[in-house]
Coordinates of C-alpha atoms in Angstrom, one line a residue:
M843 CA -5.3 36.8 41.6
R844 CA -8.3 39.2 42.6
W845 CA -10.2 39.6 45.8
A846 CA -13.9 39.6 46.1
S847 CA -15.0 41.4 49.4
L848 CA -17.8 40.1 51.4
L849 CA -17.6 42.5 54.5
V850 CA -14.1 44.0 54.5
V851 CA -11.3 42.5 52.5
L852 CA -8.7 41.3 55.1
L853 CA -5.1 40.8 53.8
L854 CA -3.2 38.8 56.2
P855 CA 0.5 37.7 55.9
A856 CA 1.3 34.1 55.1
C857 CA 2.1 33.2 58.8
G858 CA -0.2 30.4 59.6
S859 CA -4.0 29.8 60.0
A860 CA -6.3 32.5 61.0
A861 CA -7.1 30.4 64.1
G862 CA -5.6 32.3 67.0
A863 CA -4.4 35.2 64.7
R864 CA -6.8 37.7 66.0
E865 CA -7.1 39.9 69.2
S866 CA -9.7 39.1 71.8
G867 CA -13.3 40.3 70.9
S868 CA -12.3 41.0 67.2
P869 CA -14.0 39.4 64.5
I870 CA -12.8 35.8 63.4
P871 CA -11.2 36.1 60.0
L872 CA -12.3 33.4 57.4
R873 CA -10.3 33.4 54.1
L874 CA -12.1 31.5 51.4
G875 CA -10.6 30.3 48.0
Y876 CA -12.7 29.5 44.9
F877 CA -12.4 29.8 41.2
P878 CA -14.2 31.9 38.6
N879 CA -15.7 28.7 37.0
V880 CA -19.2 27.7 36.6
T881 CA -18.1 24.4 38.3
H882 CA -17.9 26.6 41.4
A883 CA -21.3 28.0 41.0
T884 CA -22.3 27.3 44.6
A885 CA -19.4 29.2 45.9
I886 CA -20.0 32.3 43.6
V887 CA -23.7 32.4 44.6
G888 CA -22.8 31.9 48.2
I889 CA -20.3 34.9 48.1
E890 CA -22.1 37.2 45.8
N891 CA -25.7 36.7 47.0
G892 CA -24.7 36.9 50.7
F893 CA -25.5 33.4 51.8
F894 CA -22.0 33.0 53.5
A895 CA -22.2 36.5 55.0
K896 CA -25.6 36.0 56.5
S897 CA -24.8 32.7 57.9
L898 CA -21.7 33.7 59.4
G899 CA -22.9 36.7 61.0
G900 CA -20.9 39.8 62.3
E901 CA -18.6 37.7 64.4
V902 CA -16.9 36.6 61.3
Q903 CA -14.8 38.5 58.7
L904 CA -15.0 36.8 55.4
S905 CA -12.8 37.5 52.5
A906 CA -12.9 35.5 49.2
Q907 CA -10.0 35.1 46.8
A908 CA -10.3 33.8 43.2
F909 CA -7.7 31.3 42.0
N910 CA -7.0 29.8 38.5
A911 CA -6.6 26.2 39.6
G912 CA -6.3 24.0 42.6
P913 CA -2.4 23.6 43.1
E914 CA -2.2 27.5 43.4
A915 CA -5.1 27.5 46.1
V916 CA -3.2 24.6 48.0
E917 CA -0.1 26.5 48.2
A918 CA -1.9 29.4 49.4
L919 CA -3.3 27.3 52.1
F920 CA 0.1 25.7 53.1
N921 CA 1.4 29.2 53.3
G922 CA -1.3 30.0 55.8
A923 CA -3.1 32.5 53.3
L924 CA -6.4 30.5 53.3
D925 CA -8.6 28.9 55.8
A926 CA -11.0 27.1 53.5
A927 CA -11.4 26.6 49.8
F928 CA -13.6 25.2 47.0
L929 CA -11.2 22.7 45.2
G930 CA -11.3 19.7 42.8
P931 CA -10.4 16.3 44.0
N932 CA -6.8 16.0 43.2
P933 CA -5.5 19.2 44.6
A934 CA -7.4 18.2 47.9
I935 CA -5.8 14.8 47.7
N936 CA -2.3 16.4 47.4
A937 CA -2.9 18.6 50.3
F938 CA -4.0 15.7 52.4
T939 CA -1.0 13.4 51.5
R940 CA 1.7 16.0 51.5
S941 CA 0.9 16.8 54.9
N942 CA 0.5 13.3 56.1
G943 CA -3.2 13.6 56.4
Q944 CA -3.0 16.8 58.7
A945 CA -3.6 19.9 56.6
I946 CA -7.1 19.6 55.3
R947 CA -10.6 18.0 55.7
I948 CA -13.3 17.6 53.0
I949 CA -16.4 19.0 54.7
A950 CA -18.9 19.0 51.8
G951 CA -19.4 18.4 48.1
A952 CA -20.4 21.1 45.7
T953 CA -20.6 19.9 42.0
S954 CA -20.4 16.9 39.9
G955 CA -19.6 16.8 36.1
G956 CA -18.7 19.6 33.9
A957 CA -15.4 18.6 32.4
A958 CA -14.6 17.5 28.9
L959 CA -11.8 16.9 26.5
V960 CA -12.6 19.2 23.3
V961 CA -10.5 18.8 20.3
R962 CA -10.4 19.9 16.7
K963 CA -13.2 18.4 14.7
E964 CA -10.9 16.4 12.5
I965 CA -9.9 14.4 15.4
T966 CA -12.5 11.6 16.0
K967 CA -10.7 8.9 17.8
P968 CA -7.9 8.6 20.4
A969 CA -5.2 7.2 18.0
E970 CA -5.5 10.5 16.1
L971 CA -4.1 12.4 19.2
V972 CA -0.6 11.0 18.5
G973 CA 1.8 14.0 18.0
K974 CA -0.8 16.3 19.1
T975 CA -0.6 18.9 22.0
L976 CA -3.5 19.2 24.6
A977 CA -3.8 21.6 27.4
T978 CA -5.0 21.3 31.0
P979 CA -5.4 24.1 33.6
Q980 CA -2.3 23.2 35.6
L981 CA 0.0 20.3 36.3
G982 CA -1.6 17.9 38.9
N983 CA -5.0 19.6 38.9
T984 CA -8.1 17.5 38.6
Q985 CA -8.4 17.8 34.8
D986 CA -4.7 17.3 34.3
V987 CA -4.9 13.9 36.2
A988 CA -8.3 13.0 34.3
L989 CA -6.5 13.5 31.0
R990 CA -3.3 11.8 31.7
A991 CA -5.1 8.7 33.2
W992 CA -7.4 8.5 30.1
L993 CA -4.4 8.7 27.8
V994 CA -2.9 5.8 29.6
A995 CA -6.2 3.9 29.3
Q996 CA -6.0 4.5 25.5
G997 CA -2.5 3.1 25.2
L998 CA -1.1 6.7 24.8
R999 CA 2.1 7.9 26.6
S1000 CA 2.6 11.4 28.1
D1001 CA 5.2 12.5 30.5
L1002 CA 5.2 15.3 33.0
E1003 CA 7.5 17.4 30.8
G1004 CA 5.3 17.6 27.9
G1005 CA 6.8 14.9 25.9
G1006 CA 5.5 11.3 24.8
D1007 CA 2.8 10.3 22.2
V1008 CA 0.9 13.1 23.4
S1009 CA 2.1 16.4 24.7
V1010 CA 0.2 17.9 27.7
M1011 CA 0.8 21.4 28.3
P1012 CA -0.6 23.2 31.3
Q1013 CA -2.3 26.6 30.6
S1014 CA -4.9 28.7 32.2
N1015 CA -8.5 28.2 30.9
G1016 CA -8.3 31.7 29.2
Q1017 CA -4.9 30.9 27.6
A1018 CA -6.2 27.4 26.4
L1019 CA -9.1 29.0 24.4
E1020 CA -6.7 31.6 22.9
A1021 CA -4.2 28.8 21.9
F1022 CA -7.0 26.7 20.6
I1023 CA -8.4 29.3 18.3
A1024 CA -4.9 30.3 17.2
G1025 CA -4.2 26.7 16.3
T1026 CA -1.0 26.2 18.7
I1027 CA -2.9 23.4 20.6
D1028 CA -5.1 20.7 19.4
G1029 CA -7.4 20.5 22.3
A1030 CA -7.9 20.7 26.0
W1031 CA -9.4 18.8 29.0
V1032 CA -11.0 21.8 30.8
P1033 CA -13.9 22.5 33.2
E1034 CA -16.9 24.4 32.5
P1035 CA -17.4 27.0 31.0
G1036 CA -14.0 26.3 29.3
A1037 CA -15.3 23.2 27.5
T1038 CA -18.3 24.9 26.0
R1039 CA -16.3 28.0 25.0
L1040 CA -13.8 25.7 23.1
V1041 CA -16.9 24.1 21.2
K1042 CA -18.7 27.4 20.7
E1043 CA -15.8 29.8 20.0
G1044 CA -13.2 27.5 18.9
T1045 CA -15.4 25.2 16.7
G1046 CA -14.1 22.3 18.7
S1047 CA -15.9 19.0 19.2
V1048 CA -16.2 17.0 22.5
L1049 CA -14.1 13.8 22.1
V1050 CA -14.6 12.8 25.8
D1051 CA -17.3 14.0 28.3
E1052 CA -15.9 13.0 31.6
R1053 CA -19.4 11.7 32.7
D1054 CA -19.2 8.8 30.5
L1055 CA -16.1 7.6 32.4
W1056 CA -17.8 7.3 35.8
P1057 CA -20.6 5.1 37.2
N1058 CA -24.0 6.8 36.8
G1059 CA -22.1 9.9 35.2
Q1060 CA -21.4 11.0 38.9
F1061 CA -17.9 12.2 40.0
V1062 CA -16.8 15.0 42.3
T1063 CA -15.6 18.1 40.4
T1064 CA -15.8 20.7 43.3
H1065 CA -16.0 20.2 47.0
L1066 CA -15.4 22.3 50.0
I1067 CA -12.4 21.8 52.2
V1068 CA -11.2 23.4 55.5
A1069 CA -7.7 23.8 57.0
T1070 CA -7.8 21.3 60.1
T1071 CA -6.3 23.8 62.3
F1072 CA -9.2 26.1 61.6
L1073 CA -11.8 23.3 61.9
K1074 CA -10.6 22.4 65.3
A1075 CA -10.2 25.9 66.6
H1076 CA -13.6 27.1 65.1
P1077 CA -16.1 24.4 64.5
D1078 CA -18.9 26.8 65.1
V1079 CA -17.7 28.9 62.3
V1080 CA -17.3 26.0 60.0
K1081 CA -20.8 24.8 60.7
R1082 CA -22.2 28.3 59.8
L1083 CA -20.1 28.3 56.7
L1084 CA -21.8 25.1 55.8
Q1085 CA -25.2 26.5 56.6
G1086 CA -24.5 29.1 54.0
H1087 CA -23.1 26.4 51.7
V1088 CA -26.2 24.2 51.9
E1089 CA -28.5 27.3 51.4
A1090 CA -26.5 28.5 48.4
N1091 CA -26.5 25.0 46.8
A1092 CA -30.3 24.8 47.1
Y1093 CA -30.7 28.3 45.6
V1094 CA -28.5 27.3 42.6
N1095 CA -30.8 24.1 42.0
D1096 CA -34.1 25.9 42.8
H1097 CA -33.4 29.2 40.9
P1098 CA -31.2 28.3 37.9
A1099 CA -31.8 31.3 35.8
E1100 CA -31.0 33.7 38.7
A1101 CA -28.0 31.7 39.7
Q1102 CA -26.7 31.6 36.2
A1103 CA -27.0 35.5 36.1
T1104 CA -25.1 35.8 39.3
V1105 CA -22.3 33.4 38.1
E1106 CA -22.1 35.0 34.6
K1107 CA -21.6 38.6 36.2
A1108 CA -19.1 37.4 38.7
I1109 CA -16.9 35.6 36.0
A1110 CA -17.1 38.6 33.8
D1111 CA -16.1 41.0 36.7
I1112 CA -13.0 38.7 37.5
A1113 CA -12.0 38.0 33.8
H1114 CA -12.9 41.6 32.7
A1115 CA -14.8 40.0 29.8
K1116 CA -18.4 38.8 29.5
L1117 CA -19.1 35.2 28.4
P1118 CA -20.6 35.0 24.8
E1119 CA -24.3 34.8 24.7
G1120 CA -25.7 31.3 25.7
T1121 CA -22.2 29.9 26.8
L1122 CA -23.1 29.6 30.6
A1123 CA -26.5 28.3 30.0
A1124 CA -25.0 25.6 27.8
A1125 CA -22.4 24.8 30.3
W1126 CA -24.9 24.6 33.1
E1127 CA -26.6 21.5 31.6
N1128 CA -23.4 19.6 32.0
L1129 CA -23.4 20.1 35.7
T1130 CA -25.1 18.6 38.9
F1131 CA -24.9 20.7 42.1
T1132 CA -24.8 18.5 45.1
V1133 CA -23.5 18.8 48.7
D1134 CA -22.6 14.9 48.5
P1135 CA -18.8 14.8 47.9
I1136 CA -19.2 11.5 45.9
A1137 CA -16.4 10.0 48.0
S1138 CA -16.0 6.9 45.7
S1139 CA -14.8 8.9 42.9
L1140 CA -12.0 10.5 45.0
T1141 CA -10.5 7.1 45.6
V1142 CA -10.2 6.5 41.8
S1143 CA -8.8 9.9 41.4
A1144 CA -6.1 9.3 44.1
E1145 CA -5.2 6.0 42.4
H1146 CA -4.8 7.6 39.0
A1147 CA -2.6 10.4 40.4
E1148 CA -0.4 7.7 42.1
Q1149 CA -0.1 5.7 39.0
L1150 CA 0.9 8.7 37.1
G1151 CA 3.8 9.7 39.5
L1152 CA 1.9 12.8 40.7
L1153 CA 1.2 11.5 44.1
Q1154 CA 3.4 9.4 46.5
N1155 CA 0.6 7.7 48.8
A1156 CA -3.0 7.4 47.8
K1157 CA -4.3 6.4 51.3
L1158 CA -7.1 8.8 52.1
D1159 CA -8.3 7.6 55.5
G1160 CA -9.5 10.6 57.4
I1161 CA -9.8 13.0 54.6
Y1162 CA -13.6 13.4 55.1
D1163 CA -15.3 15.2 58.2
L1164 CA -19.0 15.3 57.3
T1165 CA -20.2 15.6 60.8
L1166 CA -21.0 19.2 60.6
L1167 CA -22.4 19.1 57.2
N1168 CA -24.8 16.2 58.4
E1169 CA -25.9 18.2 61.4
V1170 CA -26.9 21.2 59.0
L1171 CA -28.6 18.8 56.7
R1172 CA -30.5 17.3 59.6
E1173 CA -31.5 20.8 60.9
H1174 CA -32.8 21.6 57.3
G1175 CA -34.8 18.4 57.2
D1176 CA -32.7 17.2 54.2
P1177 CA -31.2 13.8 53.6
Q1178 CA -27.9 13.2 55.4
V1179 CA -24.7 12.2 53.4
A1180 CA -23.1 8.8 54.2
T1181 CA -19.7 9.1 55.8
P1182 CA -17.1 7.2 53.8

């Protein structure tokens, strides 16, 4: 894992929330998690272009940490190493349910779309996946749940140990691309730009565009969550974070070429490798950037995770707190988001 510094990188021991962990008069530390994926474009632009730093001001010391997948970020939050994070739906659900509804709140959306099952070109229908091996970024992450639920809907069995009609093997997005090119896996359900890379570099084909599985093609891919303790201790800081988030999201939509350049450079800096020409622009077309968390899709994801044995309780009452987001939107003159 790598750290991207906004002001001064602050490494704190895993000893609980930053709330109350500072001396009087010192800046409030805010530790923010995100992924080096195009689905986290708003987060990356907010960090790299200074939207968060500007909105937070000098009273807050912001540090940002890149993660490979949601469960890893959730563990960091539970260990007290994060205060807020951009996450997919299922890791947020897991954090909420594991803590009996206490650990986190979803405070905004960020991205819809941008996930697909890419397979070898000779595989043209679900039945041809029997005996094949597919990858997802991490067991229990958003794409992992989506793949396993889709397999069930096709009448195909997979278990959490990699057995069944179709073997599902958790791998990082970079590992999945290498394995696909090498022929050791037959496909992967991954977020962008991973899906586009599998098509372009791995000569794969899209078997399932996840947008086709949802009403109006809209489903939450990434949203912004905050530790409940931090939200209660520092609502003013969270509101300022949301101000930066709304401005970064608007920039991503209003200036796509510039935003793509920022995201492409950030991903290259973290991965130490530049994306092939045209990859990010192609991936961008599969995404919608919105601060609406698309709450209805979260409920379905929770039900899927429960049915798969990855979640004990799918009740999500209280997981959203959109009060501060709507205050920011109202102040910007933008339409407010309906509270679930």
